[in-house]
Coordinates of C-alpha atoms in Angstrom, one line a residue:
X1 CA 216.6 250.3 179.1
X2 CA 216.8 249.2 182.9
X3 CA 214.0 250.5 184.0
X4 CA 215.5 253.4 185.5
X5 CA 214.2 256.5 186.9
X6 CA 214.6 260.1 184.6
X7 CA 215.5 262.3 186.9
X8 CA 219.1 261.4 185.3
X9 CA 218.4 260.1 182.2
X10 CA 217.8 256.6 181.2
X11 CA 216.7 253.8 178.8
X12 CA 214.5 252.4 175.5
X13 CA 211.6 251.6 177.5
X14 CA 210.2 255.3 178.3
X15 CA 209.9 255.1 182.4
X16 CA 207.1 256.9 184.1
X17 CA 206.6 260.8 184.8
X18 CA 209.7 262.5 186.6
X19 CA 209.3 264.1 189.8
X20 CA 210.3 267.5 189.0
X21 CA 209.9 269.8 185.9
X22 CA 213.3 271.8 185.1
X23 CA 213.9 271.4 181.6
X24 CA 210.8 273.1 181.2
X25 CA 213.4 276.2 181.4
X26 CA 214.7 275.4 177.9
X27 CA 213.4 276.9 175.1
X28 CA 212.0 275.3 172.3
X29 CA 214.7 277.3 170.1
X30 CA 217.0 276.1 172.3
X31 CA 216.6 272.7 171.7
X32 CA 216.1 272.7 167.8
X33 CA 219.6 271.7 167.5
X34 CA 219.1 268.9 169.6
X35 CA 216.2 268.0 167.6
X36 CA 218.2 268.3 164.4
X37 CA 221.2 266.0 165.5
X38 CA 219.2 263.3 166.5
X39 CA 217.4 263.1 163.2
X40 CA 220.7 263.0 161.1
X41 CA 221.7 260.3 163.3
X42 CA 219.0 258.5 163.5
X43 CA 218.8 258.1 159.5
X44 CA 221.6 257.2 158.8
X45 CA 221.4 254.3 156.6
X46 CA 222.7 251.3 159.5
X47 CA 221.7 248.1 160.3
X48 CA 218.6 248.6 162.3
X49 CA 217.4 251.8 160.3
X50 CA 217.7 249.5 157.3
X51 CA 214.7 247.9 158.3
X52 CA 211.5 249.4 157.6
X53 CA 208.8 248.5 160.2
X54 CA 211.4 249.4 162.8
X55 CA 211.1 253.1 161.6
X56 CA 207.8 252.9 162.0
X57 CA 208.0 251.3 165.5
X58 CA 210.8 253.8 166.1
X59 CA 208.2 256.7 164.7
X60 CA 205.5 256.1 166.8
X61 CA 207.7 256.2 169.5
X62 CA 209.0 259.6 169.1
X63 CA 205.9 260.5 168.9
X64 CA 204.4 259.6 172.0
X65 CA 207.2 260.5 173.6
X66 CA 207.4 264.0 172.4
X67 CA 203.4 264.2 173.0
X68 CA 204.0 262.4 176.6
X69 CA 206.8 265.2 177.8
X70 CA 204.4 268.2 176.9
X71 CA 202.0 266.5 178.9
X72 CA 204.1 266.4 181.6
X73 CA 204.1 270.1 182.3
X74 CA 200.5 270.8 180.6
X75 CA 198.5 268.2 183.0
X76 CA 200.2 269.8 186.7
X77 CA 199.7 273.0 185.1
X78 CA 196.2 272.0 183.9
X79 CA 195.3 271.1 187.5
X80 CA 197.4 273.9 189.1
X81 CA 196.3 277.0 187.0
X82 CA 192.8 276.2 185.1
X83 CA 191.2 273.8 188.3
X84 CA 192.9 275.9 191.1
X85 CA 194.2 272.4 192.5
X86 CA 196.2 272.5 195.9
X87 CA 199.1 270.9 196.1
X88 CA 197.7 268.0 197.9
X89 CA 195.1 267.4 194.8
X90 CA 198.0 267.8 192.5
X91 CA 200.1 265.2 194.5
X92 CA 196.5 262.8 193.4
X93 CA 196.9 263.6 190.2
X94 CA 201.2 262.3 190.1
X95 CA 200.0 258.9 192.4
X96 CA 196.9 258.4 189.6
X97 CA 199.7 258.2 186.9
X98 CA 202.3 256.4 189.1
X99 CA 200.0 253.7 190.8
X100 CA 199.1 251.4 187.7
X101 CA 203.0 250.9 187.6
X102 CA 203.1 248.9 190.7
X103 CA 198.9 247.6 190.7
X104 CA 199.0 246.1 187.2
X105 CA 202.2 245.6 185.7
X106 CA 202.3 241.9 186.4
X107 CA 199.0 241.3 185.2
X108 CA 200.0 243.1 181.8
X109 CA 203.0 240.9 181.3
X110 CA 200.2 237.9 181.1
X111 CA 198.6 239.8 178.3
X112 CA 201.0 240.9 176.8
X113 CA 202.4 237.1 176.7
X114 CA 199.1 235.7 175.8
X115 CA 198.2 238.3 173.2
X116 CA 199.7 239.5 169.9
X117 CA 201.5 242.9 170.8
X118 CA 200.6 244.7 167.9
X119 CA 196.9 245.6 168.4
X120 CA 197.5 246.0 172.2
X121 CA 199.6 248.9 171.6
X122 CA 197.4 250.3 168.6
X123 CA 194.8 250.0 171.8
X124 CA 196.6 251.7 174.5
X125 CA 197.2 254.6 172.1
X126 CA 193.9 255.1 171.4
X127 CA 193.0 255.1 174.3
X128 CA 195.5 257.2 175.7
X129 CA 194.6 259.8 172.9
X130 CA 190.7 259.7 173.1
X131 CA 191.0 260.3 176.9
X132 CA 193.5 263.4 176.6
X133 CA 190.6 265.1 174.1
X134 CA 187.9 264.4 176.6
X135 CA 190.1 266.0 179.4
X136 CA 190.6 268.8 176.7
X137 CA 186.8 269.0 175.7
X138 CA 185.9 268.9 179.7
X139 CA 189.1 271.9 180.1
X140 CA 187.5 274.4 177.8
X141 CA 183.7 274.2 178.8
X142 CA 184.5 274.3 182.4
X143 CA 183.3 271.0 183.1
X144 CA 186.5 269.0 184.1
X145 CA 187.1 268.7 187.8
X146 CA 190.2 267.4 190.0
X147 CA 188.5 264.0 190.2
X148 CA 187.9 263.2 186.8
X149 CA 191.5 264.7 186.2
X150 CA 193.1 262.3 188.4
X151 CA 190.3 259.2 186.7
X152 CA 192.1 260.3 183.8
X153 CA 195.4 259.8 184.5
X154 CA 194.9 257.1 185.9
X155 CA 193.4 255.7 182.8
X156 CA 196.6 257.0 181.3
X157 CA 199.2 255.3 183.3
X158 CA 197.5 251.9 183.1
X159 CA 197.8 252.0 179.3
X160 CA 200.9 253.6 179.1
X161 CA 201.9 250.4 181.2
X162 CA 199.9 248.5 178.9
X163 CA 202.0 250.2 175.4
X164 CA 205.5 249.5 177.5
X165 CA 204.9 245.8 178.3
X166 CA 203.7 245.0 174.8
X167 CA 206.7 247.5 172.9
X168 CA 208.9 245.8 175.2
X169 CA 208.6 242.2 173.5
X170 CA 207.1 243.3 170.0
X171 CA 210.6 244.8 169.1
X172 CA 212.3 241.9 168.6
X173 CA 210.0 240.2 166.6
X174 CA 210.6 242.9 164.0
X175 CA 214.5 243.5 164.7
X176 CA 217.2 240.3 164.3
X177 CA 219.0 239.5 167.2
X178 CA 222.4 241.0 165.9
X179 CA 220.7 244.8 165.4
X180 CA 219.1 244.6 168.5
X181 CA 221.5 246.7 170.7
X182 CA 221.8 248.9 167.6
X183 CA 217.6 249.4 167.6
X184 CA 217.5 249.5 171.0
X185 CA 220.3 252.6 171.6
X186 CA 218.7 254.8 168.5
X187 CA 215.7 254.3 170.8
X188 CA 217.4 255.3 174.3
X189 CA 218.9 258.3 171.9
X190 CA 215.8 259.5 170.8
X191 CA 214.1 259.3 173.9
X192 CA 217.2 261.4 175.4
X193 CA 217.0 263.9 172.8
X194 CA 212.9 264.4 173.6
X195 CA 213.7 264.7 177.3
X196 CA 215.9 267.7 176.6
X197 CA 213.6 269.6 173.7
X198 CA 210.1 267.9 175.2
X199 CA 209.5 270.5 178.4
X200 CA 210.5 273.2 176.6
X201 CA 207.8 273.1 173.9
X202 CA 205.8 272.1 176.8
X203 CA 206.2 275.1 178.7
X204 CA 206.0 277.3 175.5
X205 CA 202.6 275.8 174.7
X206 CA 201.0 276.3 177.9
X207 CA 202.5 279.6 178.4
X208 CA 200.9 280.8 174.6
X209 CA 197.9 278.4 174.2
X210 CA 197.3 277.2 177.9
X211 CA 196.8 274.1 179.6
X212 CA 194.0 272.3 177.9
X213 CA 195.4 273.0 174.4
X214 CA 198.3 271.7 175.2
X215 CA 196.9 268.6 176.5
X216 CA 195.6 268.2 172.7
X217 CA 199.0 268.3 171.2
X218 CA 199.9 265.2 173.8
X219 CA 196.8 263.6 172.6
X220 CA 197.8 263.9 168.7
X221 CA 201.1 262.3 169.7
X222 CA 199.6 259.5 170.6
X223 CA 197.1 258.9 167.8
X224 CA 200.0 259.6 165.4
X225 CA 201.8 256.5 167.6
X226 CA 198.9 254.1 166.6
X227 CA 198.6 255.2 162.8
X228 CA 202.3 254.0 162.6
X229 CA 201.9 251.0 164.5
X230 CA 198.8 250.4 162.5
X231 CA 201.3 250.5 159.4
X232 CA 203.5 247.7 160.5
X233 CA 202.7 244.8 158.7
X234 CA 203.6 241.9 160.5
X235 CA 202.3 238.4 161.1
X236 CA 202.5 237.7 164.8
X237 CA 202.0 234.2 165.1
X238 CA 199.8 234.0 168.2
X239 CA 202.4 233.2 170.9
X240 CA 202.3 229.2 172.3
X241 CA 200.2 228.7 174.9
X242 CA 199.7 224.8 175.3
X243 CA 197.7 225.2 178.5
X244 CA 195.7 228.2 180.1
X245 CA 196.6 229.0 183.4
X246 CA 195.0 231.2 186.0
X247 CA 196.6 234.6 185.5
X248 CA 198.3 234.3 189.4
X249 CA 199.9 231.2 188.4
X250 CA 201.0 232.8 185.0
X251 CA 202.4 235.8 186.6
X252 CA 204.3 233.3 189.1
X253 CA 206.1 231.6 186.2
X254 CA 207.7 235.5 185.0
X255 CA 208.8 236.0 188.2
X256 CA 210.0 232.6 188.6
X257 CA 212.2 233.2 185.5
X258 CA 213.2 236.6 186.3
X259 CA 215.1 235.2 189.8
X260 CA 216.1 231.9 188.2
X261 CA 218.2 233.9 185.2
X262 CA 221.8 234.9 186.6
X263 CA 222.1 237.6 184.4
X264 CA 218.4 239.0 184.8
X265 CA 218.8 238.8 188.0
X266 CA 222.2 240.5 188.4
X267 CA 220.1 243.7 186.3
X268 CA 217.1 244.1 188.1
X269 CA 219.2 244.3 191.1
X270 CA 221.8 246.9 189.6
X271 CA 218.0 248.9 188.3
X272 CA 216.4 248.6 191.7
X273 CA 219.8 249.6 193.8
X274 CA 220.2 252.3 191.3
X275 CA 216.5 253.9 191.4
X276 CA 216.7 253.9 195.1
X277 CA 219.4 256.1 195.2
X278 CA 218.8 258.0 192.7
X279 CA 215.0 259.0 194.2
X280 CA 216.8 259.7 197.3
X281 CA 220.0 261.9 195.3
X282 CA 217.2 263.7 193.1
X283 CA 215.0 265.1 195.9
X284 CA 217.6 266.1 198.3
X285 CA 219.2 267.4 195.7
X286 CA 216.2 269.4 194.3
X287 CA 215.1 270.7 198.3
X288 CA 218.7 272.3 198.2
X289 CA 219.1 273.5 195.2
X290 CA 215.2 275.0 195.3
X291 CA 216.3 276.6 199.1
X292 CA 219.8 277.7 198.0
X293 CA 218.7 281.2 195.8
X294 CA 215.5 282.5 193.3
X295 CA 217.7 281.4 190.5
X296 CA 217.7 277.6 192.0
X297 CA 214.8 276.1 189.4
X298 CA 217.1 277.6 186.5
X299 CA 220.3 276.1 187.9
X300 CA 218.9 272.3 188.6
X301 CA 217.5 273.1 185.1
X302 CA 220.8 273.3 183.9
X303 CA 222.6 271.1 186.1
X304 CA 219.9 268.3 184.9
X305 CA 220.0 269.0 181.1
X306 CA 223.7 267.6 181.6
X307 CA 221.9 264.1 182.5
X308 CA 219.8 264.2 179.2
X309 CA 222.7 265.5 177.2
X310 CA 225.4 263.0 178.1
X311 CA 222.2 260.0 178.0
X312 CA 222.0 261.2 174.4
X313 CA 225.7 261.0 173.8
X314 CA 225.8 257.6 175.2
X315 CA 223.1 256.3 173.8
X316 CA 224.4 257.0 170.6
X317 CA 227.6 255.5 171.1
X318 CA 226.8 252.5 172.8
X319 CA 226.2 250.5 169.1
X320 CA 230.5 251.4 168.7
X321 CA 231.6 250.3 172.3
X322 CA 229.5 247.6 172.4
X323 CA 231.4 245.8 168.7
X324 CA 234.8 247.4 169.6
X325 CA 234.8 246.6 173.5
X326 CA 232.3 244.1 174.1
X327 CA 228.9 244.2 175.7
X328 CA 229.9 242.7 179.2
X329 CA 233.0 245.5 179.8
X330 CA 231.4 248.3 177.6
X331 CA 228.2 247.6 180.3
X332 CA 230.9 247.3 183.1
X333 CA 232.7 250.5 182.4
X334 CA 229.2 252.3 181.6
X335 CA 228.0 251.5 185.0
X336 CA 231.4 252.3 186.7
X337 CA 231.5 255.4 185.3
X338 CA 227.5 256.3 185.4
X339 CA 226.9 255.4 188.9
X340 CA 230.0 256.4 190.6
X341 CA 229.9 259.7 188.8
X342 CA 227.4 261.8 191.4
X343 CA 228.7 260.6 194.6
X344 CA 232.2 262.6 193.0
X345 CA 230.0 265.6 192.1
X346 CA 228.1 265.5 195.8
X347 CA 232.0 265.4 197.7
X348 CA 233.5 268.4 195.6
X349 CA 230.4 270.2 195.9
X350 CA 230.4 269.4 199.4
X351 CA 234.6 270.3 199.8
X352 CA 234.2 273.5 197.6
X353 CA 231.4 274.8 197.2
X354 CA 232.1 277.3 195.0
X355 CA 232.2 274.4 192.5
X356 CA 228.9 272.8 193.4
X357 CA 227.3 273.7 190.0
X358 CA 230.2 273.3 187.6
X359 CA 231.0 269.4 189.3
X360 CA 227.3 268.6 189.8
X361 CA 226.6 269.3 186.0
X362 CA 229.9 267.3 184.7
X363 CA 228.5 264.6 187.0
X364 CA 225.2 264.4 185.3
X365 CA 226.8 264.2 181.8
X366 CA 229.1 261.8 182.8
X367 CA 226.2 259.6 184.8
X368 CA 223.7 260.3 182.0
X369 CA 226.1 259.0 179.3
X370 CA 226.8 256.0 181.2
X371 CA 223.0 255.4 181.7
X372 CA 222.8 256.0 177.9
X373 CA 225.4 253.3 177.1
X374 CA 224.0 251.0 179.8
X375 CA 220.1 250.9 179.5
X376 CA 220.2 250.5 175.7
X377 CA 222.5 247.3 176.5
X378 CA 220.8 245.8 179.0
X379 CA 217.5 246.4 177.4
X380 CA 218.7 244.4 174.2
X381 CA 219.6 241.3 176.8
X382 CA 216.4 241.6 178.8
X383 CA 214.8 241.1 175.5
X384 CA 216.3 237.8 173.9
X385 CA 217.6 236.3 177.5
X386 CA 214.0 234.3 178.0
X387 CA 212.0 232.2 175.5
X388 CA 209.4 234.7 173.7
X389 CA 206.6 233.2 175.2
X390 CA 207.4 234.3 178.8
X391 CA 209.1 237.6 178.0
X392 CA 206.2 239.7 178.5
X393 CA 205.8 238.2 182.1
X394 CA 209.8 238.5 182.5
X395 CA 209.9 241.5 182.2
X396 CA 207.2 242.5 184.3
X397 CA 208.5 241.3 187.0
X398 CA 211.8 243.1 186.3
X399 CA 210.3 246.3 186.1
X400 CA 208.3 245.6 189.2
X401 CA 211.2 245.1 191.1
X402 CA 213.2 248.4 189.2
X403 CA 209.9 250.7 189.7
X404 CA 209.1 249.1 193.0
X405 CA 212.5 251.1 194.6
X406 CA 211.2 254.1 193.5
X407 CA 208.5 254.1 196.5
X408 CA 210.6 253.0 198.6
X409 CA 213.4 256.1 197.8
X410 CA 210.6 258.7 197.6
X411 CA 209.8 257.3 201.6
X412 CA 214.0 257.4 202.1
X413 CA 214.2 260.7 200.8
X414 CA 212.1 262.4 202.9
X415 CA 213.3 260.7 205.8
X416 CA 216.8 261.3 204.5
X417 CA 216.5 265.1 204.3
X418 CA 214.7 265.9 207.1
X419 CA 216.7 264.4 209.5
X420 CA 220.3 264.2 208.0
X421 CA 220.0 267.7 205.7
X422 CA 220.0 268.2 202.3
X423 CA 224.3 267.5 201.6
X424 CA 224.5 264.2 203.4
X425 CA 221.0 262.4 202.2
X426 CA 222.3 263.7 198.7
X427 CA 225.7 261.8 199.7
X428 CA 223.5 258.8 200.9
X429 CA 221.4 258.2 197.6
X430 CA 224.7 259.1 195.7
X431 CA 226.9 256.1 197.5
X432 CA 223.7 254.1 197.3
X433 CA 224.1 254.7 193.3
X434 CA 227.7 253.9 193.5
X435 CA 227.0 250.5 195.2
X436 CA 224.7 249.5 192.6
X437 CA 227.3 248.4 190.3
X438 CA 228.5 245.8 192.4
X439 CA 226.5 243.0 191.6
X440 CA 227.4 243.5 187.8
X441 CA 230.8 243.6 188.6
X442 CA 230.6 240.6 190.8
X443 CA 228.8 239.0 188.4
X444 CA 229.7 236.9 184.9
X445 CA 227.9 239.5 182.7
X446 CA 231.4 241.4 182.5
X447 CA 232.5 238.4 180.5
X448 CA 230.1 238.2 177.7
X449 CA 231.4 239.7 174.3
X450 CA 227.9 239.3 172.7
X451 CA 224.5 239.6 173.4
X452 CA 224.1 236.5 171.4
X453 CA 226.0 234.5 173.5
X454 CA 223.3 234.7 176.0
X455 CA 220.3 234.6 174.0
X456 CA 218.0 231.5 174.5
X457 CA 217.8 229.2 171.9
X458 CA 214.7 226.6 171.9
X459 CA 215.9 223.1 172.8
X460 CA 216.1 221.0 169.7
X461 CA 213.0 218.5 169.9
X462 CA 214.6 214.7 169.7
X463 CA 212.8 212.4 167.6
X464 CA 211.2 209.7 170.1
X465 CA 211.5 206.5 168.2
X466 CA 209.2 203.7 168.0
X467 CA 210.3 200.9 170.5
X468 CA 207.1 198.8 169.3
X469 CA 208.0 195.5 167.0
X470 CA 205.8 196.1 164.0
X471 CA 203.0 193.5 163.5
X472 CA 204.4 190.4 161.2

């Protein structure tokens, strides 16, 4: 993935919480089918699925994800209904979860480079687990409060961070170059695939078994996460650290290599272009949709299921384009497609508005299966582009710069709507969208037919030979 945003759906590293909750109006029943595709699909015998402690990587995944999108409906609503939180103490709660994403991502990426992944992400699930039953314990006795709810999450998002980082660079130690964009889209797919079915259970649990019960089942997704990754055995050489520097100077040297790489580069850009639009598209767009009629939360519902659906569908197929087309003009056409997709949506909506909802939802399929052919691509070249020991770092720094818009577009947004309306800061963040496929396009990534093309390889070590006269 490219570190993207969800609001339209994205890539194999799961991002952070979306901003609003409207496939929550999916049933669970509805989304069994979903559930069932994805599963034939993702076991079918192929190259990646042939390997066995990447369905076990690939397990604990699901997992956390699935447990991570009930959460994402049962801890607002845990604040909202069971504490009585106003909606400023709710917003605490969403900044707890978001704020470890820009306060300690860097410093993970020199962990996660100077550690062995494996035990860090056992680790973060455990943690992420044990403090989901506290909040659930504290829940049902009455003794959890707004500020212990917000300690929590932030607890959560650092380790979540903490999982991401270390995922990130433990999945090509366990996957051969060649399968990784194959690994890396069954991963974008499934994560697709939980974003459509995830809310709905989510809603359907707190609705039957409330807020803090809910919160369990999130908690059990995690643990299952760390039993899996527990399973993998793998010797992980300790990664090559000839000299210990400070962590600041460490942390230098990723983002050092992040603006040095052309092609890095040229992707973080596209990512951090893209989420600032997108923040800006998704809030204006949710404001008008919200104002328009009562039936607005059902229709963004709907109109935003499109994104997750067409992310699946792309995801899915991005293994086929990618060996018939090419990475650099299957990612080209992807992001064409993808990015320019909603700012055609916003102008017919805007021309005819009796078409706003049918246009805005072929828009998110269209952008959503673009993002779903893109992030799995790009995430499989993030991952082999820099030497292993200063991926972790890398891609901190990447997703630094990819989450860091997302502040900045929340800011926009506002701004955006309040003084332009709703339809033209909706156009803004679209054509900001649209512009972020530029510097691929502009760039020499269109050219590449493989990922292994650019993949580093370790420069061969010459023999230094013995000048020295030996001793008569």
């Amino acid at each position: 993935m490219r570190g993207r945003a969800r609001a339209l759906p994205a890539h194999g590293e799961p991002p952070p919480p979306r901003r609003f909750h409207a496939w929550s109006t999916l049933t669970p029943v509805a989304s069994m089918p979903v559930i069932w595709l994805t599963f034939k699909i993702m076991t079918r015998v192929s190259s990646a699925w042939s390997i066995r402690w990447f369905r076990y990587v690939w397990g604990a995944g699901a997992l956390s994800g699935l447990g991570a999108e009930i959460g994402e409906l049962a801890l607002p609503s845990l604040a909202l209904i069971t504490l009585g939180a106003t909606a400023a103490e709710a917003s605490w709660v969403r900044a707890a979860m978001l704020a470890p994403f820009l306060l300690v991502t860097l410093w993970f990426g020199v962990i996660v480079d100077r550690r062995a992944r494996r035990p860090l992400m056992i680790a973060a699930d455990l943690v992420r687990g044990s403090v989901l039953v506290l909040v659930c314990l504290l829940g049902l006795t009455g003794r959890l409060t707004v500020p212990l709810l917000v300690a929590a999450t932030a607890v959560l998002g650092t380790m979540t961070v903490l999982y991401q980082l270390s995922d990130f660079s433990f999945l090509p130690r366990i996957v051969p170059e060649r399968y990784l964009v194959d690994a890396n889209a069954k991963v974008a797919a499934t994560q697709s695939a939980i974003q459509i079915a995830g809310s709905g259970v989510g809603g359907a649990l707190v609705q039957a078994l409330t807020a803090p019960v809910a919160v369990v089942v999130n908690a059990l997704g995690y643990l299952l996460s760390a039993l899996l990754i527990g399973r993998v055995r793998l010797a992980e050489p300790r990664p090559d650290t000839p000299e210990r520097r400070s962590a600041l100077a460490e942390a230098r040297t990723g983002l050092r290599t992040l603006v040095r790489h052309r092609i890095l580069r040229t992707l973080a850009t596209e990512a951090a272009l893209w989420n600032l639009g997108n923040e800006v598209f998704m809030l204006a767009l949710a404001v008008h949709m919200l104002d328009r009629s009562a039936a607005g939360p059902v229709v963004l519902g709907l109109i935003v299921t499109c994104g997750g659906v067409g992310a699946f569908l792309g995801s899915v197929s991005s293994t086929w384009l990618t060996g018939h087309f090419g990475y650099g003009r299957s990612l080209l056409a992807s992001l064409v497609i993808g990015n320019t997709a909603p700012l055609l949506g916003v102008t017919v909506a805007a021309l005819v508005p009796a078409w706003a909802v049918p246009a805005l939802s072929a828009a998110f399929l269209l952008s959503g299966a673009g993002c779903g052919v893109a992030n799995s691509q790009a995430t499989s070249i993030r991952q082999i582009a820099v030497p292993e020991e200063v991926r972790g770092r890398a891609n901190a720094g990447y997703r630094l710069a990819s989450w860091g818009a997302l502040s900045i577009g929340a800011l926009l947004g506002g701004a955006f709507t309040t003084l332009l309306g709703t339809v033209a800061a909706e156009a803004a963040g679209a054509a900001l969208m649209a512009l972020a496929t530029l510097p691929v396009a502009l760039s020499s990534v269109r050219h590449v037919r493989t990922i292994e093309e650019v993949a580093h390889r370790p420069e061969p070590r010459v023999p230094v030979m013995d000048t020295v006269s030996p001793r008569e």
